[in-house]
XYZ file of C-alpha atoms in Angstrom:
451
model
C 0.000 0.000 0.000
C 2.788 2.405 0.756
C 4.190 1.906 -2.746
C 0.813 2.621 -4.340
C 0.419 5.830 -2.334
C 3.877 7.035 -3.375
C 3.136 6.257 -7.005
C -0.160 8.127 -6.798
C 1.534 11.168 -5.287
C 4.213 11.143 -8.022
C 1.632 10.972 -10.776
C -0.393 13.794 -9.232
C 2.706 16.007 -8.973
C 3.484 15.456 -12.697
C 0.117 15.840 -14.315
C -0.244 16.236 -18.074
C -1.176 19.888 -18.687
C -3.501 18.830 -21.527
C -5.541 16.499 -19.293
C -5.672 17.946 -15.810
C -8.998 16.232 -14.942
C -7.724 12.689 -15.475
C -6.053 10.707 -12.749
C -6.253 7.512 -10.787
C -8.233 9.214 -7.996
C -10.690 11.151 -10.117
C -14.151 11.200 -8.464
C -17.422 11.027 -10.225
C -19.242 14.298 -9.960
C -22.775 15.099 -10.463
C -24.272 18.072 -12.196
C -23.470 21.307 -10.435
C -20.702 19.824 -8.363
C -17.213 21.168 -8.650
C -14.371 18.831 -9.267
C -12.068 18.494 -6.304
C -8.649 20.072 -6.579
C -6.495 16.997 -6.684
C -3.352 19.050 -6.777
C -3.989 20.647 -3.390
C -2.231 19.478 -0.287
C -5.523 18.462 1.375
C -6.199 15.863 -1.316
C -2.866 14.225 -0.796
C -2.662 11.423 1.783
C -0.231 11.888 4.600
C 2.961 9.925 4.526
C 4.393 8.186 7.508
C 7.141 10.100 9.294
C 10.614 9.670 7.814
C 9.390 9.063 4.262
C 10.570 11.473 1.476
C 7.989 13.735 -0.028
C 7.315 14.071 -3.762
C 5.512 17.365 -3.621
C 5.713 19.705 -6.641
C 2.411 21.520 -6.417
C 3.334 24.345 -8.839
C 5.574 22.419 -11.227
C 3.940 21.463 -14.474
C 5.637 19.791 -17.432
C 7.037 22.500 -19.751
C 6.808 21.466 -23.392
C 8.426 24.654 -24.681
C 5.256 26.106 -26.146
C 5.980 29.465 -24.578
C 9.122 29.868 -26.755
C 8.822 31.991 -29.888
C 10.607 29.775 -32.412
C 9.294 31.598 -35.487
C 10.181 35.199 -34.600
C 12.976 37.131 -36.307
C 16.263 36.707 -34.366
C 17.489 39.773 -32.563
C 20.463 41.428 -34.306
C 21.055 39.504 -37.518
C 24.687 38.652 -38.276
C 24.076 38.591 -42.033
C 25.049 42.253 -42.366
C 28.115 42.687 -44.548
C 28.734 46.421 -44.537
C 28.727 49.274 -42.036
C 25.260 50.563 -42.904
C 23.571 47.182 -42.445
C 25.391 46.621 -39.164
C 24.282 49.977 -37.808
C 20.681 49.174 -38.737
C 20.932 45.800 -36.991
C 22.344 47.504 -33.862
C 19.417 49.927 -33.717
C 16.937 47.076 -34.090
C 18.687 45.155 -31.329
C 18.504 48.200 -29.007
C 14.764 48.538 -29.635
C 14.186 44.859 -28.873
C 16.139 45.154 -25.604
C 13.912 48.018 -24.456
C 10.748 46.063 -25.272
C 11.740 42.816 -23.540
C 11.109 42.297 -19.786
C 13.972 43.330 -17.562
C 16.303 40.655 -16.205
C 14.750 38.094 -18.554
C 16.757 35.487 -20.447
C 15.727 36.911 -23.813
C 16.912 40.367 -22.823
C 20.274 38.983 -21.720
C 20.686 37.143 -25.035
C 19.821 40.318 -26.928
C 22.465 42.261 -24.968
C 25.083 39.654 -25.897
C 24.074 39.945 -29.552
C 24.343 43.718 -29.333
C 27.906 43.432 -28.014
C 28.888 41.107 -30.896
C 27.347 43.441 -33.455
C 29.270 46.416 -32.087
C 32.527 44.442 -32.164
C 31.919 43.468 -35.775
C 31.172 47.086 -36.659
C 34.448 48.128 -35.063
C 36.301 45.555 -37.178
C 34.704 46.794 -40.388
C 35.703 50.350 -39.662
C 39.202 51.386 -40.724
C 41.301 51.227 -37.562
C 43.715 53.815 -38.974
C 41.442 56.399 -40.556
C 43.872 59.177 -39.658
C 46.681 57.699 -41.772
C 47.561 59.678 -44.921
C 46.565 58.473 -48.359
C 50.089 59.003 -49.765
C 53.359 57.950 -48.153
C 56.809 58.523 -49.700
C 59.528 56.244 -48.342
C 62.858 55.180 -49.917
C 61.687 56.511 -53.308
C 58.531 54.390 -52.973
C 55.311 56.297 -53.550
C 52.709 54.417 -51.541
C 48.996 54.976 -52.040
C 46.432 53.855 -49.494
C 44.265 51.105 -50.949
C 40.492 51.233 -50.614
C 39.702 47.718 -51.790
C 38.412 45.527 -48.972
C 37.607 42.258 -50.710
C 40.850 41.666 -52.658
C 43.155 39.165 -50.952
C 46.827 40.155 -51.163
C 50.105 39.186 -49.512
C 52.400 41.605 -47.718
C 55.810 41.760 -49.418
C 57.531 42.616 -46.143
C 56.175 40.182 -43.546
C 54.981 37.551 -46.058
C 51.539 37.278 -44.464
C 48.030 37.753 -45.845
C 46.595 41.270 -45.997
C 43.038 41.185 -44.702
C 41.680 44.253 -46.451
C 38.433 44.029 -44.508
C 40.058 44.964 -41.203
C 43.615 46.047 -42.130
C 45.031 49.092 -43.880
C 47.504 48.444 -46.699
C 49.478 50.434 -49.248
C 50.707 49.848 -52.810
C 53.686 51.529 -54.489
C 52.682 53.004 -57.824
C 56.186 52.500 -59.223
C 57.064 48.887 -58.439
C 53.680 47.633 -57.083
C 55.177 46.778 -53.695
C 52.346 45.872 -51.276
C 52.530 45.910 -47.503
C 50.602 46.567 -44.308
C 50.580 50.051 -42.873
C 52.436 48.690 -39.834
C 55.214 47.344 -42.129
C 55.934 50.624 -43.923
C 58.611 51.770 -41.478
C 60.344 48.365 -41.673
C 61.054 48.549 -45.425
C 64.769 48.697 -46.217
C 64.837 48.200 -50.009
C 64.423 51.285 -52.237
C 61.914 51.359 -55.065
C 62.928 49.310 -58.111
C 61.407 51.880 -60.505
C 64.069 54.398 -59.484
C 66.758 51.962 -60.584
C 64.955 51.437 -63.883
C 64.796 55.183 -64.539
C 68.409 55.866 -63.486
C 70.207 52.723 -64.641
C 68.195 50.773 -67.194
C 70.418 47.851 -68.065
C 70.400 44.097 -67.690
C 72.802 41.698 -66.068
C 74.002 39.847 -69.183
C 76.075 37.205 -67.397
C 74.227 33.940 -66.896
C 73.643 33.427 -63.148
C 76.815 35.177 -61.872
C 77.094 33.209 -58.615
C 79.676 34.370 -56.065
C 78.789 32.096 -53.135
C 77.241 32.458 -49.713
C 80.558 33.305 -48.087
C 80.762 36.536 -50.104
C 77.360 37.471 -48.631
C 78.522 36.641 -45.100
C 75.830 33.925 -45.045
C 73.114 36.550 -45.003
C 70.213 37.417 -47.297
C 71.248 39.759 -50.082
C 68.233 42.002 -49.405
C 67.196 41.939 -45.737
C 70.528 40.617 -44.356
C 68.841 37.859 -42.361
C 71.017 34.793 -41.544
C 70.599 32.015 -44.146
C 72.202 28.653 -44.864
C 72.042 25.930 -47.488
C 71.004 23.452 -44.784
C 67.881 25.449 -43.964
C 69.089 26.430 -40.455
C 68.244 29.102 -39.375
C 66.618 29.875 -42.752
C 66.694 28.310 -46.205
C 68.953 29.989 -48.778
C 67.283 30.411 -52.185
C 69.273 31.439 -55.225
C 68.062 34.008 -57.748
C 68.914 32.920 -61.289
C 69.098 36.547 -62.479
C 71.512 38.031 -59.944
C 73.149 34.785 -58.796
C 72.756 35.871 -55.149
C 71.055 34.055 -52.296
C 67.942 35.249 -50.457
C 65.776 34.168 -47.528
C 62.259 32.783 -47.912
C 60.730 36.198 -47.134
C 62.612 37.868 -50.013
C 62.510 34.929 -52.449
C 59.095 33.356 -53.112
C 60.239 31.060 -55.950
C 58.678 33.326 -58.570
C 59.429 32.425 -62.191
C 60.708 34.840 -64.848
C 62.487 34.748 -68.209
C 66.185 35.583 -67.827
C 67.442 38.115 -70.461
C 71.022 36.765 -70.417
C 69.843 33.270 -71.312
C 67.661 34.659 -74.110
C 70.423 36.733 -75.690
C 73.177 34.118 -75.480
C 71.284 30.820 -75.770
C 67.854 31.812 -77.112
C 66.479 30.116 -73.979
C 63.033 31.284 -72.819
C 62.468 28.814 -69.982
C 61.352 30.676 -66.823
C 63.573 30.300 -63.782
C 63.286 31.129 -60.105
C 64.082 34.704 -59.138
C 63.724 36.841 -56.031
C 60.898 39.301 -55.491
C 63.141 42.285 -56.193
C 64.454 40.766 -59.424
C 60.949 39.834 -60.520
C 59.761 43.447 -60.138
C 62.835 44.772 -61.952
C 62.402 42.371 -64.870
C 58.683 43.169 -65.059
C 59.407 46.909 -65.306
C 62.215 46.402 -67.826
C 60.452 43.941 -70.126
C 59.314 46.638 -72.617
C 62.417 48.832 -72.522
C 64.610 48.626 -75.662
C 68.060 48.302 -74.093
C 69.429 45.241 -75.927
C 71.750 45.930 -78.872
C 71.907 42.437 -80.314
C 74.547 43.166 -82.948
C 77.038 44.065 -80.230
C 75.995 41.561 -77.561
C 75.691 38.465 -79.774
C 75.939 39.110 -83.540
C 75.908 35.363 -84.277
C 72.326 35.168 -83.041
C 71.071 36.360 -86.438
C 72.752 33.367 -88.100
C 70.725 30.885 -86.063
C 67.368 32.651 -85.700
C 65.784 33.311 -89.096
C 62.905 35.253 -87.581
C 65.305 37.913 -86.347
C 66.593 38.443 -89.894
C 63.059 38.984 -91.181
C 62.263 41.377 -88.350
C 65.433 43.377 -89.039
C 64.514 43.732 -92.739
C 60.979 44.866 -91.905
C 62.306 47.430 -89.429
C 64.727 48.796 -92.012
C 61.888 49.185 -94.509
C 59.748 51.012 -91.944
C 62.592 53.449 -91.309
C 62.707 54.151 -95.066
C 58.925 54.736 -95.071
C 59.051 57.161 -92.173
C 60.164 60.234 -94.244
C 57.153 59.740 -96.530
C 54.731 59.872 -93.616
C 56.365 62.869 -91.968
C 55.989 64.979 -95.117
C 52.514 63.676 -96.054
C 49.515 65.552 -94.697
C 47.115 62.681 -95.246
C 49.395 60.260 -93.430
C 49.711 62.661 -90.494
C 45.937 63.073 -90.302
C 45.436 59.300 -90.465
C 48.197 58.873 -87.841
C 49.652 55.861 -89.515
C 52.758 55.857 -87.373
C 50.584 55.251 -84.315
C 50.335 51.667 -85.478
C 53.717 51.267 -83.767
C 52.993 53.286 -80.638
C 53.629 50.239 -78.436
C 57.079 49.872 -80.024
C 58.266 53.430 -80.493
C 61.865 52.310 -80.988
C 60.868 50.637 -84.267
C 60.521 54.077 -85.904
C 63.793 55.342 -84.421
C 66.368 52.640 -85.193
C 66.712 49.016 -86.242
C 69.280 47.894 -83.652
C 67.637 48.102 -80.226
C 65.388 45.333 -78.934
C 63.427 44.749 -75.744
C 62.846 41.453 -73.993
C 59.178 41.704 -74.964
C 60.223 41.963 -78.634
C 62.263 38.777 -78.325
C 59.408 37.024 -76.541
C 57.036 37.980 -79.348
C 59.561 36.861 -81.975
C 59.880 33.484 -80.263
C 56.088 33.116 -80.095
C 55.641 34.190 -83.743
C 53.470 37.204 -82.918
C 55.853 40.001 -83.847
C 56.523 38.782 -87.381
C 52.818 38.594 -88.254
C 51.887 41.975 -86.780
C 54.905 43.744 -88.284
C 54.160 42.276 -91.733
C 50.597 43.637 -91.583
C 51.842 47.094 -90.629
C 54.465 46.995 -93.404
C 51.769 46.113 -95.950
C 49.541 48.939 -94.727
C 52.342 51.495 -94.980
C 53.392 50.353 -98.470
C 49.791 50.480 -99.724
C 49.462 54.112 -98.637
C 52.701 55.167 -100.330
C 52.392 53.244 -103.606
C 48.622 53.152 -104.178
C 46.509 55.425 -101.979
C 48.446 58.701 -101.816
C 49.398 60.629 -104.986
C 51.842 62.854 -103.127
C 53.790 59.853 -101.863
C 53.730 58.263 -105.337
C 55.295 61.414 -106.798
C 58.266 60.970 -104.452
C 59.368 57.764 -106.137
C 62.682 57.249 -107.932
C 63.867 56.319 -111.413
C 66.832 54.003 -111.767
C 69.958 56.122 -112.218
C 71.550 53.511 -114.470
C 68.940 52.203 -116.901
C 66.339 54.963 -116.453
C 63.658 52.466 -117.431
C 60.943 50.484 -115.725
C 58.438 51.424 -113.058
C 58.844 53.987 -110.316
C 61.120 52.687 -107.602
C 60.849 53.086 -103.847
C 63.700 52.471 -101.440
C 61.773 49.845 -99.468
C 61.068 47.635 -102.498
C 62.626 44.202 -102.373
C 64.200 44.476 -105.859
C 65.989 47.783 -105.290
C 69.318 48.903 -103.872
C 69.883 52.171 -102.052
C 73.116 54.097 -101.809
C 73.995 54.738 -98.184
C 75.710 58.077 -99.031
C 73.337 59.869 -101.413
C 70.188 57.704 -100.959
C 69.910 57.152 -104.721
C 67.718 54.178 -105.734
C 68.630 51.625 -108.419
C 67.462 48.292 -109.690
C 69.395 45.711 -107.778
C 70.402 43.920 -110.981
C 71.550 47.157 -112.657
C 73.570 48.209 -109.628
C 75.543 44.973 -109.287
C 75.936 44.387 -113.053
C 77.561 47.754 -113.755
C 79.667 48.423 -110.716
C 79.664 48.370 -106.954
C 80.067 52.131 -106.805
C 77.142 54.492 -106.991
C 77.350 56.453 -110.273
C 75.659 59.454 -108.731
C 78.262 59.649 -105.994
C 81.009 59.268 -108.618
C 79.670 62.240 -110.593
C 79.430 64.335 -107.460
C 83.006 63.543 -106.492
C 84.271 64.504 -109.992
C 82.383 67.763 -109.813
C 83.910 68.593 -106.446
C 87.381 67.859 -107.735
C 86.895 70.190 -110.706
C 85.620 73.000 -108.480
C 88.452 72.790 -105.975
C 91.217 72.105 -108.499
C 94.135 74.537 -108.207
C 94.385 77.020 -111.128
C 97.423 76.850 -113.504
C 100.129 79.551 -114.111
C 98.362 80.901 -117.223
C 95.288 81.648 -115.214
C 97.337 83.637 -112.656
C 98.968 85.682 -115.435
């Protein structure tokens, strides 16, 4: 009996809230009679002394129906910019004021408000007072405004989080770094070297050894070793020097010395400084191939064709300078990316050699040559009137110095048929007549003339 009474008390203390009238001790009631309160203490039988009580008169099973599972969460974290975060903060403040004080929901809303304010502080620029332009070691740094682009700092070799960090970019050499790393830079801008001393190292990997560098990085002077202790030594194939992992990222670049001497275009590992220098120098015409390696023209047929096309373009240039229609049409702007092609036929850039190796330069230069020749020989009457007649046979069509079947005197610029010139003599007849005329003018007078 004692067990049954305990079980009855336990069941009465944990009634189902949806069926409060049911129970093992429910009494039959007639009409007009009130149902007894089975949850009251009077309805509960007394327990013998010393027995534990199972009284929970006010505790009812909580099924969670009082929770608002479908309401909008307080302070959404989906905001991605400052304006949306500020709006979410204001909404969170309003919800906090509306909720009951010291309630669990109000406490959760306060926590969300703190997180939203922290996120807003991260989105804001922590260094808004920093200048937009910084000049340091000939670098001209500009403050970047991009927040979503992921970059790497060239000084500390870590990721630049543009969303919460300020970073700068040099407009000359495109050196990127954190604002906190600006004062730690020790290498001057590579663009200043390009403007003051634009020349290549034409010795293939001129290695001198780690001992000549005192076992230190050639740029930041950090201790390095071939064994990787304390830091790995990485060799730059352009300079031949050794660098640490912070200054040498195993970037690949075409080495000009290997191109000029071996016609080798395979990219090799270079340091960050060398990579920037080669990138800035790639379009500068500083290679005089005839002096550096004249035998290169004997092995690379494309270079011979390019040299002939450049010589023809130089002969066409005087026609365009004196032609009004050509100046209005701006025909010479076809070579605006390679201005040195209308100045000489000796200087080359690394980009020119890359395009020759890929076959792009020959095709584009042939199209430009055809366009220029069409204007001079067919489209423009003024340019046609500036043609030549063979000084030897004085027959045939009008000749132009850039024609393939003509020969031009380097002294007087007279134009001949190539066959006529080599059949008669190797000396220009026009120059011979001019020399005879000069001799007759400057010949000393005889004694009869003085008398």
